[in-house]
Short mmCIF file of C-alpha atoms in Angstrom, two decimals:
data_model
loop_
_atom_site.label_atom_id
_atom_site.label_comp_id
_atom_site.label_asym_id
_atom_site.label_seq_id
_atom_site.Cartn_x
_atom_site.Cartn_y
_atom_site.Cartn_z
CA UNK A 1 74.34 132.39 104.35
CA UNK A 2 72.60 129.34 104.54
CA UNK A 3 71.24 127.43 101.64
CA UNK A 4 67.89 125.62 101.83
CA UNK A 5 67.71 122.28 100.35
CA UNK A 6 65.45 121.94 97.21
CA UNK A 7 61.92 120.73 97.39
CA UNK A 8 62.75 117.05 96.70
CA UNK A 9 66.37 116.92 97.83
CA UNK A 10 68.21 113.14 96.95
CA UNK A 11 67.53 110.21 99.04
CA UNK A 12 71.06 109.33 98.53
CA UNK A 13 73.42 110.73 100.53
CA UNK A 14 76.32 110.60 98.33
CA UNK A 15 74.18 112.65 95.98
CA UNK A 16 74.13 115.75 98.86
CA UNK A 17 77.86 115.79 98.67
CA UNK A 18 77.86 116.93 95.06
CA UNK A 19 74.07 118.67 95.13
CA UNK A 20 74.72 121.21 98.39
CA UNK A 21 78.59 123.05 96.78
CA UNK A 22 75.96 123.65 93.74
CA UNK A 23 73.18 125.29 95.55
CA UNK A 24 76.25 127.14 97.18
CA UNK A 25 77.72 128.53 93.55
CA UNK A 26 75.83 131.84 93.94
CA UNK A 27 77.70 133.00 97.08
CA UNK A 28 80.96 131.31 95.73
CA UNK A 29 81.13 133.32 92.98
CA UNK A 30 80.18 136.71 95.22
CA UNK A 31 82.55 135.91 97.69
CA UNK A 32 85.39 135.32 95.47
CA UNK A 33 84.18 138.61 93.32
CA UNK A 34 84.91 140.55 96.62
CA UNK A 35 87.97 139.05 97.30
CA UNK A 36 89.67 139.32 93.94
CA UNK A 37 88.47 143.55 94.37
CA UNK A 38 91.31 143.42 96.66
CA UNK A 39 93.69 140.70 96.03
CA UNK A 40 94.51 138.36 93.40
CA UNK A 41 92.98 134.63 93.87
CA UNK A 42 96.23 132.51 92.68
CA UNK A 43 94.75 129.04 92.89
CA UNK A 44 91.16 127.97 94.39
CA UNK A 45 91.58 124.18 95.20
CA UNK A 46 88.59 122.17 95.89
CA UNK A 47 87.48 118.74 97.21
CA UNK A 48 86.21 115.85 94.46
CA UNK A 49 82.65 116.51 96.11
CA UNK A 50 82.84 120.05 94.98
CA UNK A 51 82.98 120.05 91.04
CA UNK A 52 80.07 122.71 91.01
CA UNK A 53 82.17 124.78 91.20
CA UNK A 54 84.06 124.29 88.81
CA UNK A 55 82.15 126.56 85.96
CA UNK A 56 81.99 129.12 88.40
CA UNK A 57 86.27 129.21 89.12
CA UNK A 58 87.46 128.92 85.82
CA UNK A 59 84.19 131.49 84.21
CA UNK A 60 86.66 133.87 86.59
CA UNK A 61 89.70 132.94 85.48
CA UNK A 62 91.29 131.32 88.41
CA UNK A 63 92.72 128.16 88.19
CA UNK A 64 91.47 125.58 89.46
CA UNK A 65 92.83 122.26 91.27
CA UNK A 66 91.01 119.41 92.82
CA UNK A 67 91.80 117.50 95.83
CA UNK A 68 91.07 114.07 95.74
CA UNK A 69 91.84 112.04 98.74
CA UNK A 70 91.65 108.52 97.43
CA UNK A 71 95.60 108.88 96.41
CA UNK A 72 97.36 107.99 93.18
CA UNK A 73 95.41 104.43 92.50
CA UNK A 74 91.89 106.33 92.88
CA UNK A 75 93.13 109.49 90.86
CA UNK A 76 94.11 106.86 87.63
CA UNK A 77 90.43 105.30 87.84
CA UNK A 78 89.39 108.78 88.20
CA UNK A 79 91.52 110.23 85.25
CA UNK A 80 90.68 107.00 83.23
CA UNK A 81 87.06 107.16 84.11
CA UNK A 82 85.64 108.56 80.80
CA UNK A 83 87.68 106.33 78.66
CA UNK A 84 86.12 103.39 80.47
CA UNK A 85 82.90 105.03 79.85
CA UNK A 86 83.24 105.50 76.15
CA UNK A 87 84.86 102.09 76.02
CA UNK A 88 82.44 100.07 77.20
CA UNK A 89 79.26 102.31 75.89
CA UNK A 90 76.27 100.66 75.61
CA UNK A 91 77.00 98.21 77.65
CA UNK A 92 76.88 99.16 81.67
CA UNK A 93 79.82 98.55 85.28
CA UNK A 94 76.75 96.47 86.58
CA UNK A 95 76.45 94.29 83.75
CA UNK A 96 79.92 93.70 82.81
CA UNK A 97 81.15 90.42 85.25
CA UNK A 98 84.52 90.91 84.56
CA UNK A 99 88.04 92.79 85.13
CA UNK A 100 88.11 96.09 83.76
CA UNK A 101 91.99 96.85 83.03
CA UNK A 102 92.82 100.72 84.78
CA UNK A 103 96.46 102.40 83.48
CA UNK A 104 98.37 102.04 86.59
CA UNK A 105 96.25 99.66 88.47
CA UNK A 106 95.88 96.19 89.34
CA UNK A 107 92.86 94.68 87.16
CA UNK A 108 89.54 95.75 88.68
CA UNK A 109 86.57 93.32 88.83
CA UNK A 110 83.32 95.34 87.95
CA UNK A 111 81.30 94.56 90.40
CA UNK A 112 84.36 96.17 93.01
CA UNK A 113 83.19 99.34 91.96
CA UNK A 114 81.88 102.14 93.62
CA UNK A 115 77.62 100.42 93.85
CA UNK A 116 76.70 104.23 92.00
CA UNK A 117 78.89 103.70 88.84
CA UNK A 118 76.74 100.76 88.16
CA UNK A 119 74.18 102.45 85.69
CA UNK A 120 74.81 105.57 83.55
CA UNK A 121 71.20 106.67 84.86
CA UNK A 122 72.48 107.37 88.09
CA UNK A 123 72.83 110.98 89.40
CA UNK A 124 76.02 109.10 91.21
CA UNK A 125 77.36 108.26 87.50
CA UNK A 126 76.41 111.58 85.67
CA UNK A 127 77.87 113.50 88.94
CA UNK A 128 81.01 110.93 88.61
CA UNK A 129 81.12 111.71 84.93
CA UNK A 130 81.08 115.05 84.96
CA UNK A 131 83.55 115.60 87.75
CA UNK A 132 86.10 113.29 86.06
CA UNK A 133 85.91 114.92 82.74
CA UNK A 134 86.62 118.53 84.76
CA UNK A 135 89.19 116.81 86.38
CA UNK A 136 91.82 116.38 82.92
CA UNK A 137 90.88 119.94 82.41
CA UNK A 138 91.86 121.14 85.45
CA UNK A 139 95.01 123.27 86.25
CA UNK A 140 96.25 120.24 88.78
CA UNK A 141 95.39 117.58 91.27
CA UNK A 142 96.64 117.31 94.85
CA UNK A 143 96.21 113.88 96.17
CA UNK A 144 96.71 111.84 99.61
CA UNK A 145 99.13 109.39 98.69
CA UNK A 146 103.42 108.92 98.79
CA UNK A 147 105.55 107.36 96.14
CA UNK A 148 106.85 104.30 97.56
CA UNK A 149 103.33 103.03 98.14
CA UNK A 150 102.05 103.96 94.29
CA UNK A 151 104.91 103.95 92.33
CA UNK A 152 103.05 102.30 89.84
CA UNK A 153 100.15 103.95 90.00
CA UNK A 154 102.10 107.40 89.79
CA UNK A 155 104.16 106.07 86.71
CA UNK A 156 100.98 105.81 84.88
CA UNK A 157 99.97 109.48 85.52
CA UNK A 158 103.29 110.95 84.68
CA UNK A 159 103.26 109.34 81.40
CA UNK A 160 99.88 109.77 80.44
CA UNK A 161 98.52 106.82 80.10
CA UNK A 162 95.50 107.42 82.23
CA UNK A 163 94.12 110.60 79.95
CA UNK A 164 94.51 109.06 76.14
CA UNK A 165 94.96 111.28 73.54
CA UNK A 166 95.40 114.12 75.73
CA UNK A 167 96.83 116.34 78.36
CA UNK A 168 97.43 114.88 82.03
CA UNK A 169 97.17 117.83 84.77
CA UNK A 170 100.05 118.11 86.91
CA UNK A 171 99.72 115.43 89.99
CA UNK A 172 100.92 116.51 92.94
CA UNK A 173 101.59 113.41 95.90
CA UNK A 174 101.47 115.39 99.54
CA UNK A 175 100.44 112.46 101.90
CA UNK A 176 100.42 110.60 104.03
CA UNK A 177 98.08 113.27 105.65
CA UNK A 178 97.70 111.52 109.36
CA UNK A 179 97.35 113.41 112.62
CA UNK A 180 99.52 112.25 115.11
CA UNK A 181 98.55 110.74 118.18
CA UNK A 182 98.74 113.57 120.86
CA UNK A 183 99.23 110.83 123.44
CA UNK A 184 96.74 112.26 126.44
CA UNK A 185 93.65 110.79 125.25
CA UNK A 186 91.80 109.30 127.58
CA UNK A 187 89.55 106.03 127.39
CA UNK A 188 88.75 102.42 128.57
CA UNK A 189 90.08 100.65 125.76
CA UNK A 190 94.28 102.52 125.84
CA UNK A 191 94.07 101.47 129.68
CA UNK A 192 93.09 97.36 128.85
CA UNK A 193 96.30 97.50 125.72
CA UNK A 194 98.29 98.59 128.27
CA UNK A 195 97.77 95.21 130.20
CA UNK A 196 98.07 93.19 126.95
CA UNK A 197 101.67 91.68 125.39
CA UNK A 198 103.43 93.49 123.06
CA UNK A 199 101.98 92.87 119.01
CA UNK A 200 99.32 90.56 120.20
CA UNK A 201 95.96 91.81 119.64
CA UNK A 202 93.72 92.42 116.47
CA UNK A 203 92.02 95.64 116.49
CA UNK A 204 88.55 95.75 114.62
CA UNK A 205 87.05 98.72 114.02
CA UNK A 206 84.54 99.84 110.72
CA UNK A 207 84.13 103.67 111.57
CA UNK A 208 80.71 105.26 112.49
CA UNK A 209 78.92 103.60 109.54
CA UNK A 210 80.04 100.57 110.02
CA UNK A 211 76.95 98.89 111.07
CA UNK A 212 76.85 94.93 111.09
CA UNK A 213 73.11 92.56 111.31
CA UNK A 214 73.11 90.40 114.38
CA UNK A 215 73.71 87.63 112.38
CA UNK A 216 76.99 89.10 111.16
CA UNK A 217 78.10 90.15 114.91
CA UNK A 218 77.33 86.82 115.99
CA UNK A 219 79.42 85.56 112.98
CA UNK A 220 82.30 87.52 113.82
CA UNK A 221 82.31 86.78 117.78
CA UNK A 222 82.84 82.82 117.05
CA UNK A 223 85.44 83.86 114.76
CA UNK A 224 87.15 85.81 117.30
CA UNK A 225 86.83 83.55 120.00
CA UNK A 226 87.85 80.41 117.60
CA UNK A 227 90.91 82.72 116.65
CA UNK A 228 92.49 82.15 119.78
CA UNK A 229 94.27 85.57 119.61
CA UNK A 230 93.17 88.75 121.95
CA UNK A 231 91.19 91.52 120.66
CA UNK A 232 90.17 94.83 121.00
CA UNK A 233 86.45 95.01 119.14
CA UNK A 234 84.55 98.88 118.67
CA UNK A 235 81.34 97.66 118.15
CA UNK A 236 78.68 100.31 116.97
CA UNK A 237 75.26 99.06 116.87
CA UNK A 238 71.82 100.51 117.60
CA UNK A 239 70.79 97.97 120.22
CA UNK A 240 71.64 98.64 123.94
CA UNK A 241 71.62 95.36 124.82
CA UNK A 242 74.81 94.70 123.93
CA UNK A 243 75.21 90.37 125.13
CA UNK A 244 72.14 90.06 123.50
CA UNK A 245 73.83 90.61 120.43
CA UNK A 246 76.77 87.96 120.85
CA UNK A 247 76.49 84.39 121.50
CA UNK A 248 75.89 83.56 124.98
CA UNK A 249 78.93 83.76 127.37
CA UNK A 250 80.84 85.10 124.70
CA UNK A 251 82.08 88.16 126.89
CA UNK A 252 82.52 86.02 129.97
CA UNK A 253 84.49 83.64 128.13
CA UNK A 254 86.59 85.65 126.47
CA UNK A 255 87.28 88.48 129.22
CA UNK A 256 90.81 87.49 129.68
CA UNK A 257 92.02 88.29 126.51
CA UNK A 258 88.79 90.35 124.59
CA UNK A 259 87.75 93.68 124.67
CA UNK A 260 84.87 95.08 123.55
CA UNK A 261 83.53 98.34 123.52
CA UNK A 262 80.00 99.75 122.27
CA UNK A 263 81.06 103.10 120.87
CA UNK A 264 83.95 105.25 118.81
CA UNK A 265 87.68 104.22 119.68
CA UNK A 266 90.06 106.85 119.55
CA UNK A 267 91.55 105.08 116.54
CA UNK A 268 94.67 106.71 115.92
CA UNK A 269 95.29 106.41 119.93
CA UNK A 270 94.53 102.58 119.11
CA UNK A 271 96.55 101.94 116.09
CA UNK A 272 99.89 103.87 117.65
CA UNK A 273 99.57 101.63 121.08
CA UNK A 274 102.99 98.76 121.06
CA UNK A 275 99.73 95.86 121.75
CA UNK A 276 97.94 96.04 118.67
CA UNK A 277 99.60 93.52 116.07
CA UNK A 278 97.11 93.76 112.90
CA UNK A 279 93.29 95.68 112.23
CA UNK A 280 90.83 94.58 110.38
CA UNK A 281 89.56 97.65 108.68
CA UNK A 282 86.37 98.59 106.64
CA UNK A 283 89.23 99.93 103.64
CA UNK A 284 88.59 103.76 104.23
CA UNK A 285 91.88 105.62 102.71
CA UNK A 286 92.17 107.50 106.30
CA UNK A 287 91.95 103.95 108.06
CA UNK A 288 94.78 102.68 105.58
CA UNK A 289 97.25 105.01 105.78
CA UNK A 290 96.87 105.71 110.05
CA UNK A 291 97.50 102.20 109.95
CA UNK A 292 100.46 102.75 107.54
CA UNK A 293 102.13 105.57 109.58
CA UNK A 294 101.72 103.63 112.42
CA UNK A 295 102.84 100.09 111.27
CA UNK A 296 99.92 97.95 111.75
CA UNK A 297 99.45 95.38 108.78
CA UNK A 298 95.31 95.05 108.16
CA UNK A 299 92.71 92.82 107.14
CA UNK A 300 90.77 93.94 104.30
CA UNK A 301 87.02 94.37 104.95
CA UNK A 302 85.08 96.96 103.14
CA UNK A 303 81.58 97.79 103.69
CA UNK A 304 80.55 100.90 101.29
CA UNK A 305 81.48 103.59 99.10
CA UNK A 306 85.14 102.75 96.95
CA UNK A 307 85.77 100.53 99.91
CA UNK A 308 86.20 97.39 97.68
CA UNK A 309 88.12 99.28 95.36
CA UNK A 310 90.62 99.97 98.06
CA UNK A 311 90.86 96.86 99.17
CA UNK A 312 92.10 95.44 95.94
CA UNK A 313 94.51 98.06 96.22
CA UNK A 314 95.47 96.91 99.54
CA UNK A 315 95.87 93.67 98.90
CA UNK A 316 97.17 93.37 95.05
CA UNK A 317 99.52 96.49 94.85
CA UNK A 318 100.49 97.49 97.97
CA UNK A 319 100.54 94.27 99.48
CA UNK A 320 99.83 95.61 103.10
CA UNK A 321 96.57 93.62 103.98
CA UNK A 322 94.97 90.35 103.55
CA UNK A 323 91.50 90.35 102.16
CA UNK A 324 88.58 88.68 103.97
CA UNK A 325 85.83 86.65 101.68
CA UNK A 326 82.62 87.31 101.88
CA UNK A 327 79.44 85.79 100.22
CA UNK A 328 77.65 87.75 97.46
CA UNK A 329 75.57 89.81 99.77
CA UNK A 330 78.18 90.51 101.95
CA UNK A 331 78.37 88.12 105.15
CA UNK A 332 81.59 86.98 106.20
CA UNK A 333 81.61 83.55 108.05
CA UNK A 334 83.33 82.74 111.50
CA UNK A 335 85.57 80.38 109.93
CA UNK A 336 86.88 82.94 107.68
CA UNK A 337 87.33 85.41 109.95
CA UNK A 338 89.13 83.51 112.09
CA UNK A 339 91.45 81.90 109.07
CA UNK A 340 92.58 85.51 108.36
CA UNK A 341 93.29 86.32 111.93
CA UNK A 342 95.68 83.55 112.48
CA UNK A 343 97.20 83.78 108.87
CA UNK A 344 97.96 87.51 109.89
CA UNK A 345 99.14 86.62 113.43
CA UNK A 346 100.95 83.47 112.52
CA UNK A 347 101.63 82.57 109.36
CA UNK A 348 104.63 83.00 106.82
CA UNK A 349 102.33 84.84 104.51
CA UNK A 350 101.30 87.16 107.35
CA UNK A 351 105.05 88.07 108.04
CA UNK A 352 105.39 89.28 104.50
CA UNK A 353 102.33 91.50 105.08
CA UNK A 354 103.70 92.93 108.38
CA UNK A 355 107.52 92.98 106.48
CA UNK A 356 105.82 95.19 103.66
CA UNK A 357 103.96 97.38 106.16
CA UNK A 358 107.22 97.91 107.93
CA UNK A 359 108.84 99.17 104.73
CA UNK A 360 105.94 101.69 103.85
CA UNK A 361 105.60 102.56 107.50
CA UNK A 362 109.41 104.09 106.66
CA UNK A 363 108.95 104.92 103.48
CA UNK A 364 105.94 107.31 104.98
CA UNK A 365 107.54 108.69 107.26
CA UNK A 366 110.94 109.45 104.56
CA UNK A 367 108.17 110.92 102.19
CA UNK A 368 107.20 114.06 104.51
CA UNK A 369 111.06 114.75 106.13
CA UNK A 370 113.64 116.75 104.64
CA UNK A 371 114.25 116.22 100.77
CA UNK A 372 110.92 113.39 100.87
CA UNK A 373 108.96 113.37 97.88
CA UNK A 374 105.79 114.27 99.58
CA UNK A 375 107.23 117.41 101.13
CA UNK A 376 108.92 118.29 97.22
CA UNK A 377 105.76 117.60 95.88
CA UNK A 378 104.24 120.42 98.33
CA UNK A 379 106.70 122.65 98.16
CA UNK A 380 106.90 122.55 94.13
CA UNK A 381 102.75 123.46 94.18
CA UNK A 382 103.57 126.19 96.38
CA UNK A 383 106.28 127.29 94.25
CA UNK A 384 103.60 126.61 91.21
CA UNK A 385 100.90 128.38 92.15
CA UNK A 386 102.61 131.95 94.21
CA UNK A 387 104.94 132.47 90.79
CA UNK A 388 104.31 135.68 89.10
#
């Protein structure tokens, strides 16, 4: 049945995610009461987003997993999360201006956190909190992620460095999780890479919330066109009037070698196409590792949500992207963009980048075949949670 929101529902719409599975616990709990009348419930698994129902699961006995998609870096923040909180109590993320040290993890800088873990007066924090603690308790956590790429990171969990003084849940490492490219999509974009060299252009995309000022288009058009390299550019914006948004002539004078499209690429189609050499990417863990399984080396850019976070993952531990600098509220100048462009495209420091992505782009596709650990790790919860 469906749930009506309550009279003042949050303004923030990360705060849905967690407030709408707890309005739902009522029918959870009848739902899985009728199922358990006729069979036994062996393991209920659940996204991050869900932890209301976590009292509900384990009030019933089953046991209870989470699924986190953020991999093995985000699950040892996530593990280490209430240490950090009790460690730095009364003191505040937002206040701290400087590198918070994570078991596993490259050193974070505070203010690369997720904007919600700020202040502990956040429904984003408590939420965070709460979920976190659940988490250690928990009978497991599957995760998004493959060895080679976290080894590190998956070191830490094994040995429990990321739950002091207590038990760490079994971890379980099932990813990458891509969809392949079914090859019979159909748009604009696939039919202009087809005309283009082989590795030669950047593909910029931010996903359907990746919304830029004018200012900031205009920024990154000069960039692009001062970059001297082709491009493929999905630019979402509000405005129709899309050359009013760019600097004049910029579409005429880059025709021969840009491409830009108002609207959603098919991304995956994008990323798997023999043109594209590099992407500059918003940091979203689906972006990273479709650009992983198909063998694209990135350019760090993140706009929202753990975004930054990733990016320092990208860029310190898994060496597979270049970052871009921005100022303090965010803008990113032409002249940078267009530095990172041509270190990606042409310098030595961009051939280690694409080198690394190469390894993990095998290493990926080793972790899901035959005796990979991705497909062990699968296999062994299956085997885990069917036992008698």
């Amino acid at each position: 049945p469906t749930q009506p929101l309550p009279p003042n529902p949050p303004k923030i719409s990360t705060e849905l995610f967690f407030e709408i599975p707890r309005l739902n616990n009522p029918d959870l709990r009848n739902a899985l009461q009728e199922i358990s009348q006729r069979s036994r419930i062996r393991a209920f698994v659940m996204d991050f987003f869900c932890n209301a129902a976590y009292d509900v699961t384990t009030s019933m006995g089953i046991p209870t997993y989470y699924y986190l998609s953020t991999g093995a870096f985000g699950l040892c923040l996530f593990l280490y999360f209430p240490t950090i909180d009790e460690t730095i109590y009364p003191r505040e993320i937002g206040d701290l201006n400087d590198f918070i040290q994570v078991p596993g993890c490259p050193p974070i800088y505070s203010l690369d956190f997720i904007k919600g873990l700020f202040f502990r007066k956040s429904n984003i924090y408590k939420h965070f909190l709460s979920t976190t603690r659940n988490m250690r308790k928990s009978a497991g956590i599957v995760t998004n992620g493959f060895d080679a790429l976290e080894f590190r990171a998956k070191e830490a969990l094994l040995n429990g460095s990321c739950v002091p003084g207590g038990p760490t849940p079994p971890v379980y490492l099932i990813g990458p999780l891509v969809g392949e490219s079914n090859g019979v999509v159909e748009h604009e974009c696939l039919k202009w890479l087809d005309s283009q060299p082989s590795k030669s252009v950047i593909f910029l995309c931010f996903g359907r919330r990746g919304l830029f000022s004018a200012e900031q288009l205009r920024e990154m058009a000069v960039g692009l066109e001062n970059s001297g390299h082709r491009f493929l550019w999905s630019l979402e914006n509000d405005d129709p009037d899309l050359d009013a948004l760019l600097p004049e002539g910029f579409l005429a004078r880059t025709k021969e070698r840009g491409f830009v499209i108002k609207s959603w690429a098919p991304q995956k189609e994008v990323l798997s196409h023999d043109s594209v050499a590099g992407f500059v990417t918003h940091c979203g863990r689906s972006s990273i590792l479709e650009a992983l399984s198909f063998g694209v080396p990135m350019i760090g850019w993140p706009l929202y949500a753990e975004q930054r976070m990733n990016r320092v993952f990208m860029v310190e531990e898994m060496k597979v992207a270049l970052p871009l600098e921005e100022a303090a509220d965010g803008f990113v100048t032409a002249a940078e963009l267009e530095k990172r462009v041509r270190e990606l495209m042409d310098s030595k420091n961009g051939r280690f980048v694409r080198n690394r992505v190469d390894e993990m782009n095998k290493a990926a596709k080793l972790a899901v075949q035959g005796n990979g650990s991705s497909l062990g790790a699968l296999e062994k919860f299956i085997e885990f949670v069917t036992r008698d």
